[in-house]
Structures are given as C-alpha cells and as structure tokens.
C-alpha cells in the first residue's frame, strides 16, 4: 500500500490495521462495517468547535470508504440528558429543569421538542457543509432497548463500576450507576437509584427534593424495570455503553474530554473492564489517545447573543462554508485552529491557500505536497469535485472589483472579462464560481476587511481633497492625466510612467501616490494604483485627475 501523507488517510490505515488485528472487532466490522460515531447534547445553540468534530468524523468515514471499506458516520442527539441550568432570558422554562431535552417543548413552533429544535438547527446545515451523516436520537435508542444489555451488565457489575470511579477519582462513589425517569414528575436529574434486584431486574429509586441544586424532585419513590427507556445511564457510563451497543469503531471528541482522569478515561475503563469491548479509535483499553483541538474563531459580529460564541448554525452567514470546511480539513485534528477573519490578512491568506491547493490539484502548480494537498482539496469540497479548474479570482482582487462596481454581479463579471481576468464566455459552473467569490468578497469588505482594503471611488474630486494637494501633487496628477488620455496602456507602461513623472516634477513616490489616491478615492491610500487605473478605465481616471 502506498504511503499516505494526509492525516485522515493515515488514520484510516491505523483504524483498518487495528480492526484486522483485533479478534473482537474483526467479526463486528465484517457484519456491521466501520461505524464512526459522534454525539452531542442539544441543550442550546451549538458551537463551531463541535462542527470541527463532525467534519473530522465525516472525513474519517470518507477516508475509510476511499479504501473500499464499508464505513458510515452517525451523529446521535443526546436528548435524554436533562436541562440542568436555567435558560438565560427564558424563565418560563424553569419548570422543565431536570426533564430530558426530548420531553421539553420547542422554544420555536414547528419542532417536536427542545432537543429536536437545537439538534436540527445544526444538522439541517449538514448538506450545505457536505457532511454525510446518519442522524439518531439517543432517547429513541433507549426506548428501543438498544442499550438494555449494557444496562443489565452495568447494574449486575455495579461494584466494579463503582471501583473504577473510586480508583480514578479517589473518592467514594455510592450511587447505582443508573438514573430512572421519575414516573410521577418526569424528571431524570433528580432521581437516585438505591437498589438493584438482579432476579426480578427491578431498580428501586427515589425522586429527591435536594439531590441537585438546579432542580427539585417531587419526593416520589418507586420500583421499575430499567429497560426500554425507563431511565438512562450516567454520562461516562453511557458513553462506554454505547460502544458495544452500537458497535462503534471510531469516535473521537474534543480534547477537554480526553484529559487523564476525564470522561474518556472512565469510559475506556468501563468499556474494557466491565463491558469487554475495545474502546473506539483513537483510544485503546488503557490509553485515551488524542482528542481533537479547539477551533477558536474570533470576530464579535459572528458571536451569538446566547453566549456560545460562534455558532455552527450561523457561521456560514459570515464565512462561506467551502472555505470553513477547507480550513478544518486542512488542519490535523491535534492542531489548534485559531482564526479571526477580521485580523490582518487571515481571510485573504486562507483564500489564497485554497486557491493554491486548487491549482496544485489541477496540476497548474508544482508542489512537493501534491498528494496531501490533492486529498485536502477533494475532502474540502461540499459537493462533487469540479471536473476542471474553476476560473480563479483572488479574494483581494474580487474585493477591489466589487468596491468599484457595487452590487451588480453581471457588471462585475463584464468588467473582469474586459480585463481578461476570467474567460469569456464562462461555463455555467465557472459563472457560479465567480459569483460565489464576488459574494464572499462583499461579505469580507462589509464585515471584516481592514480600513486599508476599503475605498469608495469618487464621482468627482471634492473641494476638501483639492485643498489638501501640494502644488507638486497637482502637477503630477495633471501629467498622469495627459499620459492616460493617450492610452490604452498596459499595466507595466502605467507603472513605469509613475516613476518617470516623479523624477520630472520632481516629487517623492509616496507623495505622488498619496495625491492620486486622494483625488480618486478621497483617502490617501488604496489598492495597487496601475491596476486600479486600468480597472476604472484610463479615461475615467484622467477626467478625475484633470480637475486637480
Ligand atoms: Zn419526581
């Protein structure tokens, strides 16, 4: 097998090798395929950091499929988890504290529940993101009895489970590892199981008023069968129990879960010592392995009012999904992604990196990293990989064009074609590509671009601008106007003329440019001048300069 350079391909090789050498996993995969799994509690708006995890799992499943393996990615909504703190600004939901999210009404009409609303707010975006995932509800799985065997094993081995908690946390763990849903008040966060009868398979429990600070139980006590959704396992035990129950082969998570002594440590101990199941990649029976790193996205404009920072559901209103997916796919999971589109050139450089990767993929640019970059390009696509290289247009140049033209795409495309920046005619795919880049440039200019990238072409030279000019600047402007009237010129000819004029007048280069920008844009700076003049048209520029 050829050596792979791309991280997901290397991980896929490791996963396959592990399965093929494991007598428990091999028959499971033969029957069920490579099951790649992730889970999320739908308690509210979901941060883009979780989105990074979903893209990682999607890419791992795709890398396994690229090896001819039967692999699928499933994301489960942990909707049996209870609401465990008051919702900011929504006191009417306080009465649901302690109730599983799937049994709380949706805050917005048209959804089955609170859980349904917040889960779909994120997952309805999956097609746009190119994330191929099956969706499940952990609550449904409890109700179907998927976890019943694991629940039985856990309760029959409650002493071993307790010992694991006590060993890792070095403090007594007195409860039975199961939380019934109170038959009277429907709360799950307030119940405590006090006794397990393994013959009758019944759990005795109490719904306590003072078990937790954030919710008040009703005082009911009862005896129930723990199966078919009558309750749930505590989180770390549940995590371990899902693995044999769902036959999970791959499941990573954010590195905060992977600290020594954290939830992954407990889960891998329970999976291997109690449930006798090899914990999913990247963990082994004794080692957590690495979780994925944080995805820090800056930019106040993108943050939600609900305090989650930048949300997965809304980030694409600000940054195109293709470039976000590219960003995630191109970074190894154990590298921090620190991205702020309003910081210096973050967004420009990211686009340039995308465009370079595209050129390498289509063989238009040489690179020693061709194999890796080509895989990044393929896996960054949210749909099919283009059959031929799209007409490239850098974000910076697109930004200049949209600031000259304004809102009209057709006019911008006509200008780009006149300049020879893009082919004429455009294929339908090429046309869509250019429009997408123009839209991205408009968002960039509107929301993130630093002042030095912004400008407004003046309809006429203002009194104020004229008053600021030195005699030398005015003379230089007139000389440039005379030259432009003799056009058309090439960009190089105009560029050479700048320096000839500066010597003749004489005037310092910096003063010359400042004066011309002031006349054209009403500010002392702007995009590359020769290119700007050709984009605006030599006649139009000459007309403005002549009024200096
Ligand atoms: Zn109760």
XYZ file of C-alpha atoms and ligand atoms in Angstrom:
549
model
C 0.000 0.000 0.000
C 1.292 3.450 -0.911
C 2.301 5.659 1.967
C -0.242 8.335 2.720
C 0.566 11.875 3.684
C -2.845 13.229 4.503
C -3.821 12.864 8.167
C -7.229 11.253 7.594
C -5.750 8.689 5.206
C -3.043 7.822 7.722
C -5.666 7.483 10.468
C -7.816 5.299 8.207
C -4.822 2.986 7.758
C -4.327 2.813 11.528
C -8.015 2.072 12.081
C -8.036 -0.722 9.487
C -4.868 -2.245 10.899
C -6.294 -2.190 14.408
C -9.535 -3.877 13.358
C -7.768 -6.538 11.338
C -5.607 -7.451 14.339
C -8.426 -7.496 16.906
C -10.367 -10.750 17.299
C -13.365 -8.926 18.819
C -13.560 -6.079 16.298
C -12.876 -8.064 13.128
C -16.167 -10.022 13.055
C -18.077 -6.921 14.190
C -16.778 -4.913 11.242
C -17.436 -7.798 8.845
C -21.066 -7.663 9.857
C -21.630 -4.004 10.648
C -18.909 -2.109 8.783
C -16.758 0.654 10.194
C -19.169 2.560 12.400
C -17.961 6.137 13.006
C -19.925 7.768 15.780
C -20.292 11.113 17.490
C -22.817 12.547 19.904
C -23.983 15.936 21.089
C -26.339 17.172 23.798
C -28.875 19.507 22.147
C -29.070 21.876 25.102
C -28.889 25.055 23.014
C -27.023 26.696 20.164
C -24.045 24.510 19.236
C -20.535 25.997 18.956
C -18.499 25.717 15.755
C -15.993 23.657 17.773
C -18.431 20.728 17.662
C -18.713 21.331 13.922
C -14.993 20.655 13.699
C -15.615 17.244 15.268
C -18.399 16.469 12.809
C -16.222 17.354 9.828
C -13.378 15.208 11.268
C -15.704 12.209 11.643
C -17.146 12.798 8.162
C -13.640 12.935 6.675
C -12.554 9.761 8.525
C -15.592 7.880 7.198
C -14.825 9.158 3.699
C -11.160 8.152 4.006
C -12.242 4.632 5.049
C -14.646 4.445 2.116
C -11.831 5.589 -0.184
C -10.032 2.371 0.953
C -13.047 0.375 -0.240
C -14.321 -0.135 3.304
C -17.947 -0.033 4.304
C -17.964 2.963 6.645
C -20.649 5.348 7.819
C -20.798 8.261 10.188
C -23.726 8.650 12.589
C -24.309 11.585 14.912
C -26.595 10.970 17.860
C -28.557 13.607 19.714
C -28.109 13.059 23.453
C -31.680 14.152 24.011
C -32.211 12.034 27.152
C -29.905 14.417 29.017
C -31.817 16.787 31.297
C -31.976 20.566 31.266
C -29.535 21.269 34.092
C -29.425 25.039 34.351
C -31.968 27.839 33.933
C -32.165 29.156 30.369
C -30.958 32.748 30.164
C -33.853 35.080 29.394
C -36.444 32.283 29.361
C -37.754 31.837 32.935
C -40.848 30.077 31.562
C -38.610 27.050 31.013
C -37.536 26.795 34.658
C -40.309 24.276 35.279
C -38.542 21.853 32.932
C -35.298 21.756 34.928
C -34.362 18.104 35.395
C -36.509 16.948 32.431
C -34.876 15.282 29.392
C -34.493 17.672 26.442
C -36.619 15.466 24.199
C -39.558 15.911 26.602
C -39.307 19.710 26.776
C -41.356 21.729 24.275
C -39.515 23.514 21.486
C -38.830 27.214 22.086
C -39.824 27.780 18.446
C -43.007 26.419 16.831
C -42.704 23.659 14.248
C -40.361 21.312 16.102
C -41.149 18.218 18.150
C -39.156 19.287 21.189
C -36.360 21.446 22.580
C -33.923 18.741 21.557
C -35.370 18.481 18.059
C -35.111 22.242 17.537
C -31.497 22.688 18.623
C -30.252 19.489 17.019
C -31.855 20.352 13.695
C -30.683 23.947 13.875
C -27.221 22.451 13.384
C -27.856 19.250 11.436
C -30.182 20.819 8.850
C -26.969 22.516 7.689
C -25.148 19.247 7.036
C -25.944 19.068 3.295
C -24.609 22.619 2.868
C -21.432 21.574 4.717
C -21.032 18.368 2.711
C -21.233 16.356 5.940
C -22.656 12.918 5.185
C -24.102 11.655 8.461
C -26.912 9.464 9.645
C -28.802 11.119 12.491
C -30.036 9.340 15.591
C -31.639 10.142 18.890
C -30.073 8.608 21.977
C -33.504 8.778 23.660
C -35.036 6.740 20.839
C -32.261 4.195 21.223
C -33.027 3.915 24.936
C -36.736 3.474 24.159
C -35.970 0.800 21.537
C -33.882 -1.104 24.074
C -30.581 -0.737 22.182
C -28.687 -0.216 25.443
C -30.613 -2.789 27.541
C -27.893 -5.461 27.517
C -25.312 -2.891 28.567
C -27.617 -1.528 31.282
C -28.044 -5.063 32.663
C -24.292 -5.700 32.634
C -23.587 -2.351 34.300
C -26.149 -2.936 37.069
C -25.017 -6.523 37.616
C -21.450 -5.205 37.908
C -22.242 -2.033 39.827
C -19.472 -2.855 42.306
C -16.865 -2.919 39.505
C -18.188 0.331 38.034
C -18.002 1.987 41.450
C -14.478 0.688 41.935
C -13.430 2.244 38.612
C -14.842 5.637 39.635
C -13.206 5.394 43.042
C -9.868 4.362 41.520
C -9.854 7.268 39.028
C -11.324 9.975 41.248
C -10.033 8.740 44.589
C -13.312 9.414 46.385
C -16.327 7.253 47.287
C -18.964 6.638 44.609
C -22.068 5.478 46.402
C -24.836 5.539 43.803
C -26.064 2.853 41.499
C -24.952 3.886 38.013
C -28.454 4.435 36.654
C -30.912 7.364 36.674
C -34.603 6.443 36.326
C -37.067 8.909 34.853
C -39.452 9.679 37.721
C -42.803 8.121 36.912
C -44.615 10.958 38.626
C -42.823 14.195 37.593
C -40.838 13.091 34.514
C -37.528 14.356 35.880
C -34.325 12.430 35.374
C -31.883 14.789 37.034
C -33.445 14.409 40.483
C -33.687 10.637 40.832
C -31.346 8.316 42.604
C -31.368 4.537 42.221
C -30.923 2.904 45.608
C -31.226 -0.814 44.902
C -30.942 -3.254 42.021
C -32.700 -6.614 42.255
C -30.917 -8.815 39.689
C -33.502 -11.623 39.942
C -36.582 -9.507 39.314
C -34.499 -6.986 37.296
C -36.043 -4.038 39.094
C -34.480 -0.778 40.246
C -35.706 0.940 43.426
C -35.402 4.717 43.243
C -36.306 8.000 44.909
C -37.053 11.351 43.310
C -35.360 13.684 45.781
C -36.064 17.301 46.511
C -32.487 18.046 47.466
C -30.368 15.782 45.250
C -29.193 18.617 42.991
C -29.190 22.372 43.428
C -30.624 23.179 39.997
C -33.832 21.118 40.153
C -36.275 19.941 42.760
C -37.607 16.378 42.682
C -41.180 15.502 43.650
C -40.463 13.089 46.509
C -41.872 10.051 44.712
C -40.287 6.654 45.220
C -40.864 3.518 43.175
C -39.580 0.338 41.639
C -39.156 -0.014 37.874
C -37.575 -2.103 35.183
C -34.585 -0.067 33.933
C -35.073 -1.125 30.317
C -36.817 0.340 27.261
C -36.142 3.938 28.101
C -37.234 3.927 31.749
C -34.090 5.873 32.574
C -30.540 6.498 31.470
C -27.000 5.705 32.461
C -24.809 8.483 33.876
C -22.812 10.207 31.120
C -19.432 8.472 31.423
C -21.064 5.053 31.825
C -23.432 5.817 28.986
C -20.509 6.756 26.744
C -18.879 3.379 27.375
C -22.187 1.510 26.998
C -22.928 2.993 23.598
C -19.759 1.498 22.121
C -20.677 -2.221 22.324
C -24.387 -1.431 21.907
C -23.880 0.488 18.657
C -20.703 -1.417 17.652
C -18.696 1.805 17.477
C -15.237 1.540 15.862
C -14.249 5.218 15.674
C -15.279 8.034 17.975
C -13.118 10.945 18.895
C -14.090 14.067 20.829
C -12.775 17.429 21.909
C -9.555 17.248 23.897
C -11.328 18.514 27.040
C -12.905 15.025 27.265
C -9.535 13.353 26.824
C -7.614 14.688 29.813
C -6.199 11.965 32.087
C -8.883 11.151 34.610
C -11.549 12.774 32.473
C -14.672 11.243 30.970
C -12.769 9.275 28.327
C -10.538 7.690 30.979
C -13.596 6.443 32.866
C -15.375 5.340 29.690
C -12.466 3.295 28.334
C -12.034 1.597 31.723
C -15.734 0.666 31.884
C -15.792 -0.462 28.244
C -12.802 -2.740 28.591
C -13.134 -3.940 32.199
C -16.926 -4.238 32.553
C -18.393 -4.445 29.051
C -15.407 -6.262 27.492
C -15.397 -4.080 24.393
C -12.309 -2.460 22.854
C -12.794 1.333 23.106
C -13.078 3.089 19.756
C -10.192 4.730 17.910
C -8.212 6.786 18.914
C -8.385 5.124 22.362
C -7.169 1.723 23.454
C -8.125 -0.253 26.553
C -5.556 1.668 28.564
C -4.797 4.884 26.653
C -7.195 7.708 25.886
C -5.295 8.743 22.751
C -5.559 12.310 21.486
C -8.828 14.240 21.239
C -9.152 16.993 18.684
C -8.070 20.522 19.465
C -10.137 23.668 19.826
C -11.459 25.719 16.950
C -11.179 29.323 18.096
C -12.992 31.707 15.820
C -12.768 35.388 16.556
C -14.987 38.166 15.351
C -17.600 39.745 17.588
C -20.003 40.120 14.670
C -20.347 36.375 14.421
C -20.954 35.666 18.090
C -24.477 34.851 19.162
C -26.289 36.685 21.918
C -26.755 33.389 23.761
C -23.131 33.236 24.767
C -21.965 30.172 22.861
C -19.526 32.305 20.884
C -19.640 31.498 17.201
C -22.386 29.025 16.422
C -22.238 26.243 13.849
C -25.697 27.187 12.574
C -24.880 30.806 11.742
C -21.165 30.994 10.944
C -21.816 30.416 7.228
C -23.721 33.697 7.062
C -20.325 35.327 7.541
C -17.767 32.957 6.043
C -18.563 30.699 3.068
C -18.897 27.073 4.055
C -16.432 25.901 1.427
C -13.623 27.921 2.971
C -14.560 26.802 6.510
C -14.596 23.174 5.515
C -11.246 23.671 3.802
C -9.861 25.229 6.974
C -10.969 22.282 9.143
C -9.963 19.593 6.667
C -6.506 21.051 6.104
C -5.555 21.101 9.799
C -4.550 17.931 11.634
C -7.064 17.281 14.430
C -4.424 17.800 17.120
C -3.581 21.329 15.898
C -5.427 24.295 17.330
C -7.287 26.307 14.706
C -7.108 29.949 15.623
C -8.957 32.011 13.074
C -10.202 35.551 13.123
C -11.480 36.843 9.793
C -11.141 40.441 10.952
C -7.494 40.026 11.978
C -4.999 41.372 9.440
C -4.943 39.059 6.442
C -6.409 35.867 7.970
C -9.194 35.576 5.433
C -7.142 36.703 2.417
C -4.431 34.184 3.239
C -6.955 31.394 3.759
C -8.465 32.081 0.330
C -5.004 32.223 -1.227
C -4.225 28.874 0.388
C -7.445 27.421 -1.004
C -6.642 28.739 -4.489
C -3.087 27.371 -4.361
C -4.401 23.972 -3.274
C -6.824 24.078 -6.182
C -4.055 24.866 -8.678
C -1.935 22.017 -7.316
C -4.886 19.627 -7.533
C -5.439 20.516 -11.191
C -1.729 20.306 -11.996
C -1.393 24.037 -12.699
C 1.194 24.497 -9.978
C 4.002 22.239 -8.789
C 4.195 21.159 -5.172
C 6.153 18.598 -3.189
C 2.981 18.128 -1.159
C 0.831 17.305 -4.173
C -0.600 14.057 -2.791
C -1.580 15.640 0.513
C -2.911 18.864 -0.990
C -4.949 16.952 -3.534
C -6.655 14.967 -0.780
C -7.294 18.180 1.165
C -8.873 19.694 -1.931
C -11.080 16.656 -2.564
C -12.246 16.410 1.031
C -12.813 20.149 1.335
C -15.497 20.032 -1.351
C -19.056 20.271 -0.115
C -20.327 18.639 -3.287
C -18.660 16.942 -6.216
C -15.074 17.815 -7.066
C -15.099 20.151 -10.119
C -14.211 18.408 -13.383
C -11.858 21.205 -14.425
C -10.222 24.120 -12.674
C -12.659 26.950 -11.986
C -11.765 30.478 -13.170
C -9.751 31.691 -10.192
C -10.239 35.145 -8.771
C -8.334 36.157 -5.645
C -10.399 37.496 -2.781
C -8.373 40.719 -2.722
C -8.959 41.394 -6.416
C -12.638 40.460 -6.112
C -12.769 42.952 -3.228
C -11.393 45.717 -5.471
C -13.863 44.850 -8.223
C -16.961 44.843 -6.005
C -15.959 48.155 -4.466
C -15.686 49.703 -7.919
C -18.819 48.144 -9.366
C -21.136 47.991 -6.359
C -23.792 45.331 -6.059
C -24.214 44.140 -9.637
C -22.679 40.724 -10.333
C -23.252 40.981 -14.078
C -21.397 44.268 -14.259
C -18.549 42.838 -12.165
C -18.305 39.790 -14.435
C -18.321 42.001 -17.557
C -15.516 44.111 -16.077
C -13.470 41.032 -15.144
C -13.917 39.702 -18.675
C -12.924 43.031 -20.238
C -9.768 42.943 -18.155
C -9.082 39.352 -19.171
C -9.185 38.138 -15.553
C -11.721 35.412 -16.339
C -12.676 33.657 -19.577
C -15.436 34.788 -21.894
C -17.831 33.078 -22.176
C -17.985 31.422 -18.759
C -19.251 27.872 -18.336
C -22.302 27.608 -16.036
C -20.029 26.161 -13.298
C -17.471 28.895 -13.858
C -20.175 31.541 -13.694
C -21.478 30.139 -10.398
C -17.925 30.017 -9.049
C -17.191 33.657 -9.891
C -20.494 34.824 -8.388
C -19.717 32.876 -5.220
C -16.327 34.580 -4.946
C -17.859 38.019 -5.567
C -20.400 37.375 -2.794
C -17.574 36.294 -0.482
C -15.683 39.487 -1.320
C -18.724 41.635 -0.498
C -19.104 39.942 2.901
C -15.393 40.323 3.539
C -15.407 44.037 2.707
C -18.611 44.671 4.664
C -17.754 42.744 7.828
C -14.049 42.097 8.147
C -11.731 43.947 5.788
C -9.312 46.385 7.458
C -9.560 50.087 6.534
C -6.600 49.858 4.163
C -8.563 47.444 1.937
C -11.644 49.647 1.741
C -12.321 52.547 -0.584
C -15.034 54.434 -2.455
C -14.360 55.736 -5.953
C -15.217 59.439 -6.030
C -17.783 60.639 -8.557
C -15.977 63.992 -8.650
C -12.979 65.420 -6.835
C -14.037 67.082 -3.591
C -13.053 70.616 -2.581
C -11.539 69.100 0.524
C -9.276 66.763 -1.464
C -8.198 69.575 -3.793
C -7.347 71.802 -0.823
C -5.075 69.107 0.626
C -2.951 68.757 -2.519
C 0.524 70.297 -2.723
C 1.431 72.065 -5.979
C 3.767 69.173 -6.843
C 0.979 66.630 -6.330
C -1.378 68.670 -8.523
C 1.217 68.948 -11.281
C 1.945 65.204 -11.133
C -1.776 64.432 -11.334
C -2.112 66.549 -14.469
C 0.896 64.887 -16.080
C -0.579 61.464 -15.344
C -3.931 62.548 -16.780
C -2.255 63.690 -20.012
C -0.493 60.358 -20.324
C -3.693 58.362 -19.682
C -5.519 60.334 -22.403
C -3.014 58.818 -24.855
C -3.981 55.250 -23.831
C -4.664 52.418 -23.929
C -1.628 51.327 -21.911
C -0.536 48.126 -20.281
C -0.205 47.867 -16.511
C 3.596 47.895 -16.866
C 3.584 51.028 -19.033
C 1.485 52.877 -16.462
C 3.678 51.648 -13.649
C 6.838 52.886 -15.454
C 5.172 56.237 -16.123
C 4.638 56.802 -12.374
C 8.377 56.872 -11.798
C 9.145 58.979 -14.867
C 6.603 61.583 -13.687
C 8.046 61.567 -10.160
C 11.533 62.344 -11.498
C 10.319 65.049 -13.836
C 8.165 67.018 -11.377
C 10.077 66.203 -9.008
C 8.055 64.552 -6.229
C 8.640 61.698 -3.823
C 6.921 58.433 -4.888
C 4.973 58.209 -1.668
C 3.671 61.772 -2.070
C 2.715 61.103 -5.662
C 0.661 58.023 -4.796
C -0.958 59.756 -1.860
C -2.074 62.637 -4.067
C -3.552 60.407 -6.755
C -5.412 58.244 -4.218
C -6.769 61.386 -2.577
C -8.204 62.557 -5.897
C -9.630 59.187 -6.935
C -10.754 57.769 -3.602
C -10.908 60.711 -1.183
C -8.303 58.982 1.045
C -4.531 58.764 0.983
C -4.293 55.050 0.250
C -5.828 52.385 -1.974
C -5.240 49.183 -3.965
C -2.299 48.852 -6.391
C -2.538 52.012 -8.460
C -1.752 50.852 -12.010
C -4.213 48.002 -11.664
C -6.815 50.327 -10.147
C -6.446 52.756 -13.065
C -6.957 50.008 -15.635
C -9.927 48.617 -13.712
C -11.583 52.033 -13.501
C -10.672 52.866 -17.100
C -7.962 55.300 -18.167
C -10.444 57.896 -19.472
C -12.427 57.967 -16.273
C -9.295 58.366 -14.162
C -7.925 61.075 -16.446
C -11.183 63.038 -16.134
C -10.932 62.979 -12.330
C -7.228 63.900 -12.255
C -7.687 66.823 -14.633
C -9.842 68.621 -12.096
C -6.962 68.724 -9.585
Zn -40.371 13.075 40.620
